[in-house]
Structure formats: structure tokens, C-alpha cells
Amino acid sequence: MQEPSGDQRQPPVIEPGHTFGTITEKIGSIVLTRRTPPAWFFGFALSFGIMMVGLYAIGYLLIRGVGIWGENIPVGWAFDIINFVWWIGIGHAGTLISAILLLLRQDWRTSINRFAEAMTLFAVACAALYPVLHLGRPWLAYWLFPYPNTMGMWPQFRSPLIWDVFAVSTYATVSLLFWFVGLIPDLATLRDRARSRFGRVVYGIFAMGWRGSARHWHRYEIAYLLLAGLATPLVVSVHTVVSLDFAASIVPGWHATMFPPYFVAGAIYSGFAMVMTLAIPLRYAYGLQDFITMRHLHNMAKVMLATGLIVAYGYMMEVFMGWYSGNPYEEYLVLNRMRGPYAPLYWALIGCNVLTPQLLWFRRVRDNVVLLFVLSIVVNVGMWLERFVIIVTSLHRDFLPSSWGMFTPTVWDWATFVGTIGLFLSLLFLFIRFLPMISIFEMRTILPQAEVDGHAPEGD
Amino acid sequence: MSHHDRQSEPLVQITHPGVGEDSTGGRKSRRLEACATPEAGANAGKQYWRGLEELAETPEFLQFLQREFPQQASEWNDPVGRRMFLRLMAASLGLAGLGGCSTQPAEHIVPYVKQPEETIPGKPLFFATAMTLSGVATGLLARSNEGRPTKIEGNARHPGSLGATDSFCQAAILELYDPDRSQAIRYRGEISSWSSFLAEARSALEAAGSRQGAGLRLLTETVVSPTLADQIQALLKTYPTAKWHQYDPIHRDSARRAAAMVFGRPVNTIFHFDRADRILSLDADFLSGGPGTLQYVRQFAGRRRVEGDNKMNRLYAVECTATLTGAAADHRLAVAPSEMEEIARLFAAALGSAGAAKETPPSANRHARWIQTAAEDLAKHPGSSLVVAGDQQPPIIHALAHMMNQRLNSVGATVTVTDPVEASPIDQIESLGELSAAMEAGQVELLVMLGGNPVYNTPADLKFGERLGKVTLRIHLSQYHDETSELCHWHIPQVHFLESWSDTRAFNGMFSVVQPLIEPLYGGRSAHQMVAFLAGQAERSDYEIVRDYWKKQWSVSGDTFERRWRQAVHDGIVESRTGFQPVGPSTAQKESTGQAAGATAAVSPPKQSASPSPSSGFEIVFRPDPTIYDGRFANNGWLQELPKPLTKLTWDNAAMISPASAERLGLSNRLGGRGGEYIVDVVELEAGGRKLRAPVWILAGQPDNCVTIHLGYGRRRAGRVGNGAGFNAYLLQTSDSPWSISGASVRKTGETFRLASTQVHQSMEGRDLVRSQTLNEYQQQGSQPAGSAHASGQHDSLYPPVDYPGYAWGMAVDLNTCIGCSGCVVACQSENNIPIVGKEQVARSREMHWLRIDRYYEGPPDNPSVAFQPVLCMHCENAPCEVVCPVAATVHSAEGLNDMVYNRCVGTRYCSHNCPYKVRRFNFLLYSDWETPSLKLMRNPEVTVRSRGVMEKCSYCVQRIASARIESEKDGRRIRDGEIVTACQAACPAEAIVFGDINDPNSRVAKLKAGSRNYSLLDELNVRPRTTYLAAVRNPNPDLETG
């Protein structure tokens, strides 16, 4: 049905042979009826354990202070802000897939938007930890919010960090709403099909009295569309604001007008890579190849290729501006990235983010699921390296050579980072166990059966 | 179970055999036996009854025994039910919470019932005193806040200070409050008492007295205190065969021996750099140590200024290791110690002075042209040239320098020769050697050491520690229970100079009274009291001892004495006939002419020219450490963490080696990954059969095949701060050649070591940071701004300019006079309660100094030019740190200060990133010591003690600005120029830092900023710093420029 006539090789969005019932059964049963696979318990226990490592590191951090990390003067931000930006970047794909692709009527998004959105939320949760934890006095983090207080103090609104607070909290709120609103019809399905009373009650509470009436559907469609409209600018704004943390400063390597688009592209790049990283194992583990088809993987790979090229352009422009600006500090920065003590990381970044993804030009690579999975991991690593290169190599050698210094992470840096990965995976495991990871009702709408009595989709 | 059973148990235990062995235990058991209870005593006989009821054993009585409460009392016999249990638990919890509301222990606030004279609570007082180091005093003014000394400033009236201080003086405050200072008299390591000491020492003294003092030895550091010298002389009269030895590890024996060669008697040499147009330093580091250094720096800096009709001087330095003097020199030659004599003789030949080298033709020396040109330049300025020899050079160099000064007509003009300052100038190494030999021979019965730490800081070949064991009774007066105290029978804590009265002399002989600021914190005795005790005098305070001496000296009494005494104590100097008595130039002239024949013979080269054959091995050069000196300051955290001026190393010493030698040996300094660390190779130094392992440091400007090692490290018993830092260079030192050893070998061990440095990049990377020009360039350029290639001036801004109608504080730092000595760094640390962080944290690049001195090299690594640049908060008008703080914790004041609000700071560190000068310091951990009581006393009450997680930085000493403002407002006037002196400015001997109101065109700082040398660091960023720099000017000899 969805096959564009031009390209006969394009795989379908949903494998043929499914009915409304089989979709509901297939997705709903993961949550409701199927035995939880032992691998789930193993994976969850592992993730939870890793999260506990992070919790331990955070506890120690709160007791001793940020000095347990490897940061110093000049490199006052390192893993904390690298990880913050990395997680926020990952969090971009969800909203992009849900909102922008919805508005663009890309219905292949349907199979992946649910867990992409969930992934967004969890990534934002991980990201939001860092700005608090990186503070010298994290117990005073609330001073960054404009709240009435006896000190008669507002935050300092000229600081990009304040913009960050607003951008990230808005993004987190809208993403949560968007995800939740999208879940309501499915929650109602689960409520109706749940076999235990407990399940019925809990899903019932969250289904918010959804009965599937036409009016419900009408309201739902409007709300969802509005939220999509609201979320769309946020996709661009969050990482723009995050990039302003750097661009608004005077540090060579940060102070660049190119940063906002470059960061947004990078965020989408890493977000799609992370969706791919999660989708490929999931479709195997739960036999969802019918729903997350090669079509999806192809499309995501294409998005990665496109955004990867934008990012590569960004790197190119950084180098170009280092020369073109005639600014000795910028010039030194570029050379230092390429030849300085962190040069291996810079070249690794180029390898991961620019060279390796060029394989995606080839259809045969896009057809190879294992290779796609490996590539998505490579891009995730590359995007982390990008933030490392941007933050650490810019800071460690700025204006006065006397103040130059090096940064090496400590075990606590790693523990905190790994801990947030544990948090992310733990939440994800809980999500796939207790909520439908693919939108049931939206999948039903893309069945050919749905078209028969529905509105005409021929316009696509 | 009755009470009786329980009571009887201890009785049984106590009477158990073996417990009551000592007398008190025995008494106790007997006493307890006497009150034995009925049961216990049942078998013993008599049975007592408490009442007739008991005797009758009525049922009522038995019940009474079992019941705890009387019959009528209601009992709570309910079994504890669930509800009751919960109720009780709730009540307990509630009450436990109330426990927190209990009354606090009573604290008494005691007001001044009688206000001490001149004390106004909250206002500091300054008292004159003086610190003596290796026999040279620096006059000081100590600030006292409510009776606590909190800061050291220089005494402007004192010739050894002129208002400036070095880092040692500044750090004396921390030494005073050091919690590791010895706090108890110890006998063989166990805490004992003064009376037990007296008893034992008296009997030993009596025995010595019966032998006329034979076997009694006194070992002191260099004594300049006239009172102490007088006391010791009196003691030696009582014990005629007793001997007094003096030893300072940083001694000036060479100068003394040379004086004997040239003048036939010990003399003191005073230089007048203010009158010198051309200076030749023969390894003399007169800018960073030695007698009179603060005055010399002031004089030297005065002649570096180019403004007005000042004639700039020119300094030639020949040196055996890289020093600050070499860094300040216009021409510098790095040579091995073995080459020095030949070079000095070549200079003598070129100047036509005695002692010229005859054997070797001048051209044979690779530096012949340099020497010839420099000598010609010196000779062109007769009467205003000066040759200075270094304390670490052999006597012959000093003698040659004397002869050259003679030849240049400098004596009386740029050099004055006076009577020696020391009370008893002796050859210290010889004296120590004699003591060591006597100890070995078992001739020493009683050794009294007043200060010093000879077990640690004497040359290894004297085996002092080993031989000390042969002394029957060893007494050590010392501030720390150190390596020497450990091996002594008696250790007596010594008072700090801020805790006791004494007197001392400056480098030029000026007397000072040392005035205490506080009662001894940890008890202790002074050297005066110890000698008084040895002399058998009744217990006297050092106040009486010192006053009595001066009464005798001045031979006045009553009011006249009181007046003079008060004046001397107040001024910190003693203006008196006996005090300051330079040998007049004519005397010196006459004397030296009289001695000339002998002297010429003395300095003439030996017949068999032991031409220093380029020895196959390495030469090792020993130097006092720039920050912890001879090791006495090893437990001083401020000095340990003070970056050494040239290497910027902290917490360690290293074997410094030239880049070429390092390459030859395959040694490297690798940049570590943690911010401020270097991973360096460890070498094994071997000399005279002694081996020592040391981390290597590749030092630009170090002569090839020479290894310089600093003394003072490797302390075992320095205290918590200094223990285990660095390696002990004394283990290689020998008494016959204490300052250099030749024929040493250096072997790479393959091990590596981590050194913590505050600056890990040495080059300016071609950036326009430290501007310097030659005198010619400066004169040709006229009023053009320095480095005019970089167009200076205001840049445009999107924001409207801010008006500063009142004061506008600003600072100018003259890079031309700054010699990089780092005194200002410690002054800032002391004034602003800046914590130390330790080696581990410095290695992570987290040092907290608000003021740092950047050091850059330029030119060839074997002899580069060195530039110093003190960097502190620039107080930018367009401060980039302010806009990025999310909580407005760093804000601009109406007077242009960039203020840091500690209690608003949440610690994002963004401000530090946006600071192009990286002057902001972050409390990554809780660095300030909030626990140690003595350190709380030390802090400046005007400055917040920062906690963990906040950013901090230079405030331009805002507390000093505030107090000056209060004073001026009381008088209804503006703050006068020069009224506010920042801590760094006050300490600077070169007067390189000037602070003031730039709104006032007549202020010193405004005038300096108007000069052509003024420039802003990183001007192109348009942050408009209030701190600006004055470009350095060098005065190279055009004839040497091409070479």
C-alpha cells in the first residue's frame, strides 16, 4: 500500500499478512501475556547494577565535591558537560521522529516513534542530572530558577546557562506530555486486555477514561497535532540553546556562529544512531521484524547519512574558519586539535562521524542489519568524542599558554557516566516490559484494512 | 540477684594477686576490703543487720526487699501492648528530637574590662619586629588583629626590607601557627618537664664545670644577636675550655675566606646597585637570596626604569645554574662550576686586575669574546661598575671579585666594606668539622644545640647523625621535633621569633629589636633563656635579658633608656653609635692597599695550572631551595606550594639538567595527563661513592654537564606537610666542597616520577603576551606605545560606555622591574586566606593562588631569555566572566572592581572558562582547613574563608580599599594616592606593582598607564582590563648582540 511506485525495491513499512488483531496481539502480548524472557531479567539486573554504580559515584560526589572528577582550571567542564550534551543530543531523535515526521506525514515513523520518544525522555532525564551534579554546590541548583525569594535575586538572565535551564525543562515537559498523550489509546487497550486486576487498575488510571469514542479520537488527534506543532520548534531550540552555552563565550573553539545548526544536526545524527542501536536488538528479541522493517532501518540510515554530512560540513568549516579568521587563537586551536595531545581523539572523531558513515551510501550496507548496528554504535561513540573534542580541547589550551593544562578523567568520571547509561537502560527495560513499545493503534492505521473505509491516503 | 552479689565482684577482682602490686593499687584493695558487705563477709564472721525486721526475717521485710517501690506506689504492670509500644516509641522519638533543642554549653563572652592600650576591637595594629635567616635580619611590621599576628609586612625603615618582604618572611605567619610545631619538652621522645630537664642538665653542667667546661660544646646557627652573643661569650668565660660552634647550611664561608685572603680579616661587603651602571655577577644570585637582597632588588629595579633621565644599568651574569639574576641579566653565560675560575681570571686579565690567568691564552676559552666585551664595558665605567661573586662560589672567585672592584675603582663607590655583621665570624664548615671530629673522638660530653637541624642538614661526609650518638648528653632546642631532636636526649621546644624578645642585625649591621606579637602558642624556650640557664643564671625572661643587654650597651638608665628602648622597639631599628658602624671607604681602601701585596699573591694563579680539564663526568651544583630554603621551611605549606620561580615546580626538588645533557642521557620530561603534572625520568646521581636517586628536570639555561639540586627536601620529620617531599640533597654534599662536586655520574634508572608544576607550557607560542624591547628600540620609538604593531586602544562595543564617577581602581605591573621572585604570591596567600591544596591537587592543576607569576622562555633552550609576568584578576571593565554567571555571583562594582560574591556562587565554573586570563580559582574540594584551631587564629578576619564549591579570585584586596574608604570618609576627603597598598604591592621589593585610582590623573598608577610602555594583555579581546602591564626593556650590549 505505502509502496511508492517509483522504487519497487523499497521494503514495506509493515510486513504483509497482519490484521488489526494480530498487531494488537503481537505488541500487547509482550506486556500482558508473554512470559518475561530471562534475557529481560538479566539485562535489567545488569542495567540496574550499573545504575547503582552511578548512584554510588553521585553519593560520593555529593559528599566530597566535584574535585573527585578530573576537572581542573582550565578544563572546568569535562565529562559532566560532555555527557550532558551527548544525552541531550540523543534525546533529539524522539521528538524529531514524533513531531516533525508526523507533520511531514512520514508514516514509517509509526513503528519507531513510541520507543524513540521514551528514549528521548530517558536521555533527557540522564542529561538533566549533569547540570545539577556539575555544580560546586549542587544543593543550591534551584537558584538557577526564577522563583520569588527573600534575597530579592533573579537569576542572571544574560547567562546562557539560564537559557539552558528553560530550554531543557521545557523540552523535558513537552516531550513527556507528547509521549503520554500518544500513549493514552494504547493504555486503554492494555486496560481492556489486562488479565490481572492490578494491571487493569493501573493502566486504567493512566488511560484517563479513554473509551475510543469518536469524540475522544477527535480530541486526541487535535491535541497530538498541537503538541507536535509545539514540539517541533523545540527540537531545534534545545540544542541551539545548548550550543549557545559554548557559542556565547569567548573561548576559541566555542565562540562560533555556526554552532546552533551544527549542534542540531549533530543531535539528530546521534539521536537516530541511538534509535538504531536500540531498535535493532529489540526487533530481534521480540520478533518485531514485521513492524520495524528494513524500510525503517533504511530511512534511519539515510537520515544519519544526511545529518552526518551536515556535521562533517561543520567540522570542515571549523577548520576553514581557523585559517580564514586570521585569529591566532582559532588557528592554534585547529592545529592543536589535529596535532596536540588529544589529536588521537580528534582523528577518532573524524573516523567515527565522517568517514565510517560514508558506507551508508551503499545499499548493501544499509541492507546489512549487523553492519547498521555497528555503524550506529560507531556514530554514538563519535558524537561523544565530538563533545569531548569541543569541550576539552577548546578549554585546555586557550589564550595564555601559562594556564594551559590537561584533563584526564578519574574513575568517578567514568562511574558517573556509566551510571547514567545504567539509568537509561534500566528505564528502557522497564518501559519495554510495562508499556507497548510500538504504538498499537497507530500501527493499525497503516494496515491496508484501515484504508478501506478511511480517508484517502493517495495524496502521499 | 541482689545488690550484694554485684558489689562483691570488683572486690574479688581487685584483691586478685598481681593487680594490686603497685602501691596505689594495694591501698585501693585494702580500702575496699574494709567495707566488705554482709554476704561477702559471712564466712569471715560478724553479720550485721539493718534493722530489727531483717533480724526477724518478717515476710513484710522479705517482700520489701523484693519490691522496688514502696507498697503504696502504683505500679505499671501492663504488659507492653502494641499500641502502648507505638505510643512510647512515638514519644521517645519526639523527645529525642527535643534533645536537639537542649541548651548549648555556656560560652562566655568576655569584654575588655580594661581596654588594652591602643586596641580598638576590629582595627589591626602593627608592631615592628625582625626575622633572622642565616644571620641576616629583615625588618618587619607584623599585623595584629585582636592580639593575633595575622600578616607580615616589611618595615620601611629597616635597610633589609625598605617595606618589602620576601616569601620566607611572609610565610613566617604560617610557621608560627603550624600545628606540627613541637609542643612539649621531650626526653628520649617521651613528654617530660622543664624541671626534670633542669635536674639532669644541671648535673651534666656541674660535671663540665669541674673540667673547666671541657666536653661542653655549643652548636648554634649563625649568631648575629648581640645579646645572645654576649650571653654566649659570658658562658664561655665560665667554661673556658668549652667550645662554641656555628653552622648554617647556607653559610658564607667562601666570602669569609676570601676576606681573609684579601683583607686579612673577616669583612662584610655591601653593594650599592643604585650607583652601578655596569654589573658583573659571578654566579651571584643577589636578586633572590642572600644578605640584603630586598634592598638590592630595590636598587637594581630603580636602575632598570627608563622613564625620565634615569640611566639604565646593564647586568652581565655568569652563572652555574639558572637563577633569577640570570633571568634579569642583559647578557647571561651558563658555565660549569669548574669553568668559573678560569672565566674570573680572564675577566681579571681583561680588566688588568691581579690574579689574571697567565697560562691559558684568553682566546682559548670559548667565551673569550663575551668576556672581553663585557670587561671592556665594565672598564668604560670606572667607579660605577660592580663585580659581585656568589656565596656558592669558592673563595678565589670572591677574592678575584674584590681585586676587580679595586681595579674598577668601585670600592667606596659601588661597594662598601664594613666590619662583619656576625658576632663571631668563623669558618662554619671548619667549625662543624671540628665538632664532628671531637664527637667521633668521644671528647664531647654535653652538646647543646640551639636551633638548627644538623643531623639533617650537614654534609654527608661529616656523618653528624652517626657521631652524635657518641655524645653523652645531647640537648636540642628546636621549633620542631625533627631529625636531630629524634637523636637527642632532650628536646626543648623553641619559641618562634614572633613569640619572643631578641635582637638581630641587618645585612649592613643595623641593629633591630625583635618584638613578640603573641605569648608562645605552644610554650617553649628561647635561645636566650637556654644560654642563661647554661650560664647558671636564675630563670629570666628573654625580655629582661635583651633589655639588660641594651641597658649595658647604651649605659643609660631610667627614663632615657625607656625612651630609647621604646623608640627602638617602635621603629624596629636601633639608631645608635654601637649599632651601625661601616668601615669607611677610605679605611677599606687603606686596608686593602695595605694587604694588596699579600692579596695579589693570594689570588695569583697556581704555578702548575690545574687547568680544569673537562672532566668526563657531571658536576653537581648545590643550591638552597628557592621556596623552602635549607629545609627549615619544609613544613610550611605556603612555601611548599609556592611555585619555584624558574621551574614552577611545587612540593618537590629535582635534579636540574640542561636540555642537551638530557638528550644525551635520553632523559625526558613528559607532560602528564592530569593538568599540572610532568612525568619525568628518575636518575641516579653518584658522587664520591654516594648515590642518590632524583627525578630529573630539564631546565632551559642550565649549563651542560651540570646537575643542580636544591637542598631542603627529603625531610623525614618535618611534619605533616613536609614529610616525604622530594629527596635529600645533603646526602651528596661534602664538607670540603659544599657547593659543587665534580666527577659525578648520572645514570638513567628507567623509573619515572610525577612532579607537580603550576605551569606546563613554557613558550608564548608567538603570542603578544609579554612585550619587551631593547633600550635602543624604546628610545627610538619615543612616545609610541610599546609593540605598536599591535594597535592598542579602545575598541568599539555594542554597549554604551560605563561611567565611573567616583574612584576607578586600577593597577600597573612593570614587567621591566619584576624579577619573578614570587614574594607577592605568598603575601597574597597570607592576606586573603588562600588555602593550600597539596601536591596531588597541584598535579591536577587546581592550585588556588590568586596571583601567579607566568614564566615564558624565548630563544635557544641552552640560554634562553626569560620573561616573568605576574597575572592576577584584571578587573576587566567588559568582564566576560560576569555575563555568563547564571546566578549573578560575580558582578561589577561602581568603582570598576569585579566582585566575587562567595555565598551566591553555585559553582558552575563558567566564569573561569570565559576568563581569558584564567585567574579564577575554584574550590573543587574543601581546601580551607576549617578544623585546626591554630590555623583559625591565623586567618585575616577581613576576608571570608571559602568553602567547597565556590569560585574565588583576586579582589584587589577589597578589604584594604574598604578600610581606606572608611578612614577617608571619617576625615571627609578623598582616598589619597598610595593610601591603599595591595598585599602584593606591599611585598614587592622591586616596586613593580602599583595600585591606585585611575580617575586621578596625578596618581602614580594613572601616570604609569599614560606612559608609552603601558599595554593591556590580550587587548584585542576588548575586555578592557584595569590591570595593565608596562613592557620590559632590555639593555643589551650592542657589541654582543651579533654573537
PDB file of C-alpha atoms in Angstrom, chain A residues 61-74 76-77 80 134-137 139-140 143-144 151 153-156 158-162 244-245 249-251 254 329 332 395 397-408 410, chain B residues 671-675 758-761 763-765 767 769 844-846 852 854 856 871 880 882-888 902-910 912-918 920-922 924-925 948-950 1017-1018 1020-1021:
ATOM      1  CA  LEU A  61      30.320  13.325  44.676  1.00  0.00           C
ATOM      2  CA  LEU A  62      27.798  14.995  46.940  1.00  0.00           C
ATOM      3  CA  ILE A  63      29.877  14.182  49.998  1.00  0.00           C
ATOM      4  CA  ARG A  64      33.285  15.197  48.706  1.00  0.00           C
ATOM      5  CA  GLY A  65      32.672  17.698  45.920  1.00  0.00           C
ATOM      6  CA  VAL A  66      33.329  17.892  42.213  1.00  0.00           C
ATOM      7  CA  GLY A  67      37.020  17.538  42.915  1.00  0.00           C
ATOM      8  CA  ILE A  68      36.593  13.776  42.721  1.00  0.00           C
ATOM      9  CA  TRP A  69      36.302  14.253  38.989  1.00  0.00           C
ATOM     10  CA  GLY A  70      39.297  15.035  36.861  1.00  0.00           C
ATOM     11  CA  GLU A  71      38.303  18.607  36.128  1.00  0.00           C
ATOM     12  CA  ASN A  72      40.585  21.483  36.868  1.00  0.00           C
ATOM     13  CA  ILE A  73      41.413  25.005  35.856  1.00  0.00           C
ATOM     14  CA  PRO A  74      41.498  25.437  32.781  1.00  0.00           C
ATOM     15  CA  GLY A  76      36.487  23.198  34.327  1.00  0.00           C
ATOM     16  CA  TRP A  77      33.940  21.278  32.347  1.00  0.00           C
ATOM     17  CA  ASP A  80      29.762  16.426  33.103  1.00  0.00           C
ATOM     18  CA  HIS A 134      28.418  19.543  37.971  1.00  0.00           C
ATOM     19  CA  LEU A 135      27.759  22.454  40.292  1.00  0.00           C
ATOM     20  CA  GLY A 136      30.214  23.130  43.050  1.00  0.00           C
ATOM     21  CA  ARG A 137      27.263  23.391  45.402  1.00  0.00           C
ATOM     22  CA  TRP A 139      22.191  21.769  46.759  1.00  0.00           C
ATOM     23  CA  LEU A 140      21.758  25.324  45.532  1.00  0.00           C
ATOM     24  CA  TRP A 143      18.954  29.274  42.439  1.00  0.00           C
ATOM     25  CA  LEU A 144      19.023  28.909  38.679  1.00  0.00           C
ATOM     26  CA  MET A 151      17.251  37.507  48.685  1.00  0.00           C
ATOM     27  CA  MET A 153      17.524  37.933  43.432  1.00  0.00           C
ATOM     28  CA  TRP A 154      16.645  36.869  39.951  1.00  0.00           C
ATOM     29  CA  PRO A 155      18.930  34.583  38.077  1.00  0.00           C
ATOM     30  CA  GLN A 156      21.271  36.409  35.742  1.00  0.00           C
ATOM     31  CA  ARG A 158      22.220  37.087  30.296  1.00  0.00           C
ATOM     32  CA  SER A 159      23.867  33.779  31.095  1.00  0.00           C
ATOM     33  CA  PRO A 160      23.351  31.003  28.548  1.00  0.00           C
ATOM     34  CA  LEU A 161      23.157  28.595  31.451  1.00  0.00           C
ATOM     35  CA  ILE A 162      19.869  30.170  32.440  1.00  0.00           C
ATOM     36  CA  LEU A 244      24.899  28.809  22.927  1.00  0.00           C
ATOM     37  CA  ASP A 245      26.496  27.722  26.200  1.00  0.00           C
ATOM     38  CA  SER A 249      31.542  32.502  25.413  1.00  0.00           C
ATOM     39  CA  ILE A 250      34.842  33.900  24.212  1.00  0.00           C
ATOM     40  CA  VAL A 251      36.753  30.644  24.313  1.00  0.00           C
ATOM     41  CA  TRP A 254      33.491  27.703  21.253  1.00  0.00           C
ATOM     42  CA  TYR A 329      43.986  31.544  18.862  1.00  0.00           C
ATOM     43  CA  TYR A 332      46.201  27.310  17.116  1.00  0.00           C
ATOM     44  CA  LEU A 395      39.400  24.674  27.171  1.00  0.00           C
ATOM     45  CA  ARG A 397      44.667  25.472  25.635  1.00  0.00           C
ATOM     46  CA  ASP A 398      43.131  28.883  25.328  1.00  0.00           C
ATOM     47  CA  PHE A 399      44.697  32.316  25.374  1.00  0.00           C
ATOM     48  CA  LEU A 400      47.583  32.271  27.824  1.00  0.00           C
ATOM     49  CA  PRO A 401      49.948  29.315  27.392  1.00  0.00           C
ATOM     50  CA  SER A 402      50.895  29.631  31.051  1.00  0.00           C
ATOM     51  CA  SER A 403      47.463  28.422  32.027  1.00  0.00           C
ATOM     52  CA  TRP A 404      47.278  25.505  29.705  1.00  0.00           C
ATOM     53  CA  GLY A 405      46.573  22.146  31.238  1.00  0.00           C
ATOM     54  CA  MET A 406      45.468  18.645  30.567  1.00  0.00           C
ATOM     55  CA  PHE A 407      42.427  16.680  31.537  1.00  0.00           C
ATOM     56  CA  THR A 408      42.217  13.014  32.330  1.00  0.00           C
ATOM     57  CA  THR A 410      39.060   9.805  37.032  1.00  0.00           C
TER      58      THR A 410
ATOM     59  CA  LEU B 671      53.563  16.119  30.069  1.00  0.00           C
ATOM     60  CA  GLY B 672      51.207  14.091  32.225  1.00  0.00           C
ATOM     61  CA  GLY B 673      47.505  13.922  31.660  1.00  0.00           C
ATOM     62  CA  ARG B 674      46.109  15.440  34.796  1.00  0.00           C
ATOM     63  CA  GLY B 675      46.584  19.122  34.244  1.00  0.00           C
ATOM     64  CA  THR B 758      51.787  25.092  38.019  1.00  0.00           C
ATOM     65  CA  GLN B 759      52.835  25.894  34.504  1.00  0.00           C
ATOM     66  CA  VAL B 760      53.183  23.151  31.943  1.00  0.00           C
ATOM     67  CA  HIS B 761      53.722  25.205  28.844  1.00  0.00           C
ATOM     68  CA  SER B 763      56.563  29.184  25.311  1.00  0.00           C
ATOM     69  CA  MET B 764      54.429  32.176  24.396  1.00  0.00           C
ATOM     70  CA  GLU B 765      53.576  30.466  21.085  1.00  0.00           C
ATOM     71  CA  ARG B 767      51.562  35.477  21.069  1.00  0.00           C
ATOM     72  CA  LEU B 769      51.828  38.406  25.936  1.00  0.00           C
ATOM     73  CA  ARG B 844      45.560  18.246  38.825  1.00  0.00           C
ATOM     74  CA  SER B 845      46.081  21.934  38.142  1.00  0.00           C
ATOM     75  CA  ARG B 846      43.906  23.111  40.978  1.00  0.00           C
ATOM     76  CA  ARG B 852      50.556  33.723  39.832  1.00  0.00           C
ATOM     77  CA  ASP B 854      53.839  33.304  34.482  1.00  0.00           C
ATOM     78  CA  TYR B 856      57.995  32.192  29.500  1.00  0.00           C
ATOM     79  CA  VAL B 871      48.931  37.625  36.487  1.00  0.00           C
ATOM     80  CA  PRO B 880      33.452  38.301  30.283  1.00  0.00           C
ATOM     81  CA  GLU B 882      30.144  38.465  34.653  1.00  0.00           C
ATOM     82  CA  VAL B 883      27.761  37.857  31.767  1.00  0.00           C
ATOM     83  CA  VAL B 884      27.953  34.106  31.920  1.00  0.00           C
ATOM     84  CA  CYS B 885      27.324  33.594  35.627  1.00  0.00           C
ATOM     85  CA  PRO B 886      23.768  32.245  35.891  1.00  0.00           C
ATOM     86  CA  VAL B 887      23.260  33.457  39.450  1.00  0.00           C
ATOM     87  CA  ALA B 888      24.986  36.848  39.328  1.00  0.00           C
ATOM     88  CA  TYR B 902      31.060  33.754  47.501  1.00  0.00           C
ATOM     89  CA  ASN B 903      27.778  32.976  49.170  1.00  0.00           C
ATOM     90  CA  ARG B 904      25.882  33.417  45.930  1.00  0.00           C
ATOM     91  CA  CYS B 905      28.202  31.224  43.890  1.00  0.00           C
ATOM     92  CA  VAL B 906      26.840  27.825  42.981  1.00  0.00           C
ATOM     93  CA  GLY B 907      29.998  26.740  41.204  1.00  0.00           C
ATOM     94  CA  THR B 908      29.238  26.299  37.503  1.00  0.00           C
ATOM     95  CA  ARG B 909      32.847  27.294  36.649  1.00  0.00           C
ATOM     96  CA  TYR B 910      31.551  29.023  33.515  1.00  0.00           C
ATOM     97  CA  SER B 912      36.524  30.614  34.707  1.00  0.00           C
ATOM     98  CA  HIS B 913      36.097  29.362  31.151  1.00  0.00           C
ATOM     99  CA  ASN B 914      35.165  32.780  29.947  1.00  0.00           C
ATOM    100  CA  CYS B 915      38.105  34.391  31.693  1.00  0.00           C
ATOM    101  CA  PRO B 916      40.819  34.677  29.052  1.00  0.00           C
ATOM    102  CA  TYR B 917      43.431  35.180  31.770  1.00  0.00           C
ATOM    103  CA  LYS B 918      42.397  32.098  33.772  1.00  0.00           C
ATOM    104  CA  ARG B 920      39.775  32.358  38.669  1.00  0.00           C
ATOM    105  CA  ARG B 921      40.322  29.594  41.171  1.00  0.00           C
ATOM    106  CA  PHE B 922      37.775  27.003  42.122  1.00  0.00           C
ATOM    107  CA  PHE B 924      36.979  21.710  43.803  1.00  0.00           C
ATOM    108  CA  LEU B 925      37.097  20.184  47.262  1.00  0.00           C
ATOM    109  CA  ARG B 948      33.958  23.918  48.860  1.00  0.00           C
ATOM    110  CA  GLY B 949      32.302  24.507  45.527  1.00  0.00           C
ATOM    111  CA  VAL B 950      32.787  28.250  45.138  1.00  0.00           C
ATOM    112  CA  LEU B1017      47.234  41.823  27.987  1.00  0.00           C
ATOM    113  CA  LEU B1018      45.046  40.304  25.237  1.00  0.00           C
ATOM    114  CA  GLU B1020      42.273  42.515  21.140  1.00  0.00           C
ATOM    115  CA  LEU B1021      39.535  40.871  23.191  1.00  0.00           C
TER     116      LEU B1021
END
